[in-house]
Amino acid sequence: MSGTVTAVSSNGEYSFTKPNRDGITLLAGLGVEGDIHAGVTVKHRSRVAQDPTQPNLRQVHLIHEELFAEVGAEGFKVLPGDLGENITTRGIDLLGLPVGTLLRIGDAAVLEVTGLRNPCLQIDAFQSGLLKRVVGRDEAGNIVRKAGIMSIVKEGGTVCPGDTITAELPTGPHRPLDRV
């Protein structure tokens, strides 16, 4: 299973959106160099408020570009970086990957998938009604989160638009993604 990086984004300050960059540098065990969410322990404000010593399982946020077309068909305009992701992808089913999947990106970078992004109310502050499009329920009443996946950096490297992403599934029984 493979795909392509279509955009990379980072921000050294707290804000919902992240500006696009020509490239980002991933640092093993930390996240995106210079990004406000990089670190060994949690950096997202809600997680810090709960317990600032928790491990940071949300070092790098990836989102599939296909979501932008899906919500665009419903009248929303979402571009790479708008939902705070670091890496925008195309052609790879991020939401279908199991926990522990390794994503090899470009020449050297390796991410380990930790779980789903848990969409928050800031999405509605960005565009009213968008939250209901990126989180909902399936026919059985289960919550479905579409706002991308979270990961940690196993091996650092530079990531640029156009880089190939290859998914390496873990051995053994696969655990479906849940919010982190």
XYZ file of C-alpha atoms in Angstrom:
180
model
C 0.000 0.000 0.000
C 1.481 3.334 -1.008
C 0.602 6.961 -1.639
C 2.104 10.389 -2.099
C 2.766 13.427 0.075
C 0.865 16.358 -1.459
C 1.756 19.029 1.134
C 3.679 19.514 4.362
C 2.862 22.056 7.058
C 4.184 23.226 10.414
C 3.765 26.070 12.852
C 5.922 27.135 15.773
C 2.976 28.911 17.413
C -0.378 27.665 18.649
C -2.956 28.125 15.917
C -5.528 25.863 14.352
C -4.145 26.003 10.823
C -0.545 25.435 9.784
C 1.199 27.145 6.867
C 2.488 24.973 4.033
C 6.255 24.544 3.703
C 8.631 23.402 0.983
C 9.745 20.647 3.347
C 9.658 19.634 6.998
C 12.265 17.815 9.055
C 11.100 14.940 11.247
C 13.115 14.342 14.411
C 13.134 10.823 15.896
C 11.140 10.645 19.116
C 10.077 14.304 18.897
C 8.041 15.202 15.812
C 8.308 18.020 13.293
C 11.284 20.303 13.874
C 10.038 23.734 14.967
C 6.387 22.665 15.298
C 4.563 23.591 18.496
C 3.413 19.969 18.949
C 6.913 18.441 18.832
C 8.156 16.795 21.996
C 8.512 13.599 23.994
C 5.510 14.450 26.194
C 2.071 15.746 25.139
C 1.871 19.248 23.681
C -1.808 19.561 22.739
C -3.340 21.924 25.296
C -6.197 19.621 26.305
C -3.769 16.729 26.908
C -1.342 18.922 28.872
C -4.225 20.034 31.109
C -5.062 16.377 31.861
C -1.505 15.166 32.493
C 1.585 16.928 31.085
C 3.754 13.823 31.625
C 1.828 11.639 29.126
C 3.893 10.382 26.183
C 3.287 12.349 22.998
C 1.528 9.909 20.662
C 0.476 12.870 18.478
C 3.859 14.064 17.206
C 2.878 14.111 13.521
C -0.668 14.513 12.164
C -1.444 13.129 8.701
C -4.649 13.714 6.767
C -5.814 12.380 3.416
C -6.416 14.936 0.685
C -9.447 12.931 -0.436
C -11.292 14.273 2.634
C -11.009 17.804 1.219
C -12.854 16.734 -1.942
C -15.484 14.927 0.142
C -16.286 17.964 2.292
C -15.876 20.229 -0.752
C -18.808 18.450 -2.379
C -20.837 19.619 0.630
C -19.779 23.261 0.217
C -16.730 23.443 2.489
C -13.371 24.763 1.296
C -10.481 22.995 3.016
C -6.881 23.171 1.829
C -3.685 21.453 3.039
C -2.711 22.673 6.506
C -6.172 24.111 7.231
C -7.056 21.366 9.731
C -3.670 21.551 11.467
C -2.086 18.530 9.825
C 1.647 18.244 9.211
C 1.467 15.897 6.215
C -1.275 15.819 3.590
C -1.445 12.585 1.590
C -3.122 11.152 -1.500
C -3.744 7.563 -2.533
C -3.263 5.807 0.799
C -6.129 4.730 3.072
C -4.831 6.304 6.283
C -8.012 5.607 8.252
C -7.872 1.904 7.354
C -4.364 1.347 8.722
C -3.923 -0.602 11.966
C -2.091 0.688 15.033
C 1.650 0.128 14.690
C 1.798 0.526 10.915
C 5.111 1.987 9.789
C 4.934 4.714 7.161
C 8.158 5.068 5.200
C 8.271 8.525 3.652
C 10.839 9.800 1.187
C 14.440 8.654 1.569
C 14.699 8.189 5.336
C 11.698 9.166 7.478
C 9.667 6.498 9.281
C 6.486 7.177 11.252
C 4.604 4.736 13.464
C 0.826 5.114 13.404
C -0.596 5.544 16.933
C -4.277 6.285 16.321
C -6.966 8.591 15.029
C -7.128 12.318 15.487
C -10.033 13.164 17.744
C -11.726 16.114 16.007
C -12.514 19.050 18.282
C -14.798 22.095 18.332
C -12.056 24.223 16.757
C -13.060 22.635 13.439
C -16.455 24.353 13.682
C -14.746 27.627 14.614
C -12.744 27.241 11.372
C -15.890 26.564 9.286
C -19.305 26.222 10.889
C -20.782 22.750 10.362
C -17.514 21.136 9.276
C -17.142 19.119 12.496
C -20.257 17.073 11.624
C -18.615 16.186 8.297
C -15.365 14.897 9.813
C -16.913 13.016 12.737
C -20.188 11.165 12.715
C -21.739 7.770 13.260
C -22.004 4.661 11.117
C -25.154 2.562 10.646
C -24.488 0.726 13.921
C -24.133 3.982 15.869
C -20.349 3.771 16.245
C -18.371 7.013 16.114
C -16.462 7.498 12.848
C -13.541 9.933 12.886
C -12.270 11.130 9.487
C -9.894 13.963 10.462
C -6.700 11.984 9.928
C -4.286 9.923 11.940
C -1.569 10.581 14.483
C 1.918 9.131 14.612
C 5.309 9.226 16.285
C 8.659 9.608 14.540
C 10.700 6.400 14.599
C 13.382 7.603 12.157
C 13.988 11.203 11.222
C 14.366 12.739 7.805
C 13.134 15.432 5.489
C 9.639 15.155 4.004
C 8.594 17.156 0.932
C 5.587 17.291 -1.377
C 5.936 14.560 -3.999
C 7.598 12.077 -1.637
C 6.318 8.510 -1.765
C 4.695 6.954 1.322
C 4.827 3.189 1.767
C 2.848 1.455 4.514
C 4.366 -1.547 6.277
C 1.691 -3.352 8.286
C 2.599 -4.825 11.683
C 2.795 -8.582 12.194
C 0.272 -10.474 14.251
C -3.331 -9.542 14.816
C -4.068 -5.975 13.690
C -5.619 -3.514 16.118
C -7.966 -0.987 14.506
C -7.245 2.688 15.051
C -8.879 4.467 17.961
C -8.574 8.071 19.104
C -5.349 9.205 20.727
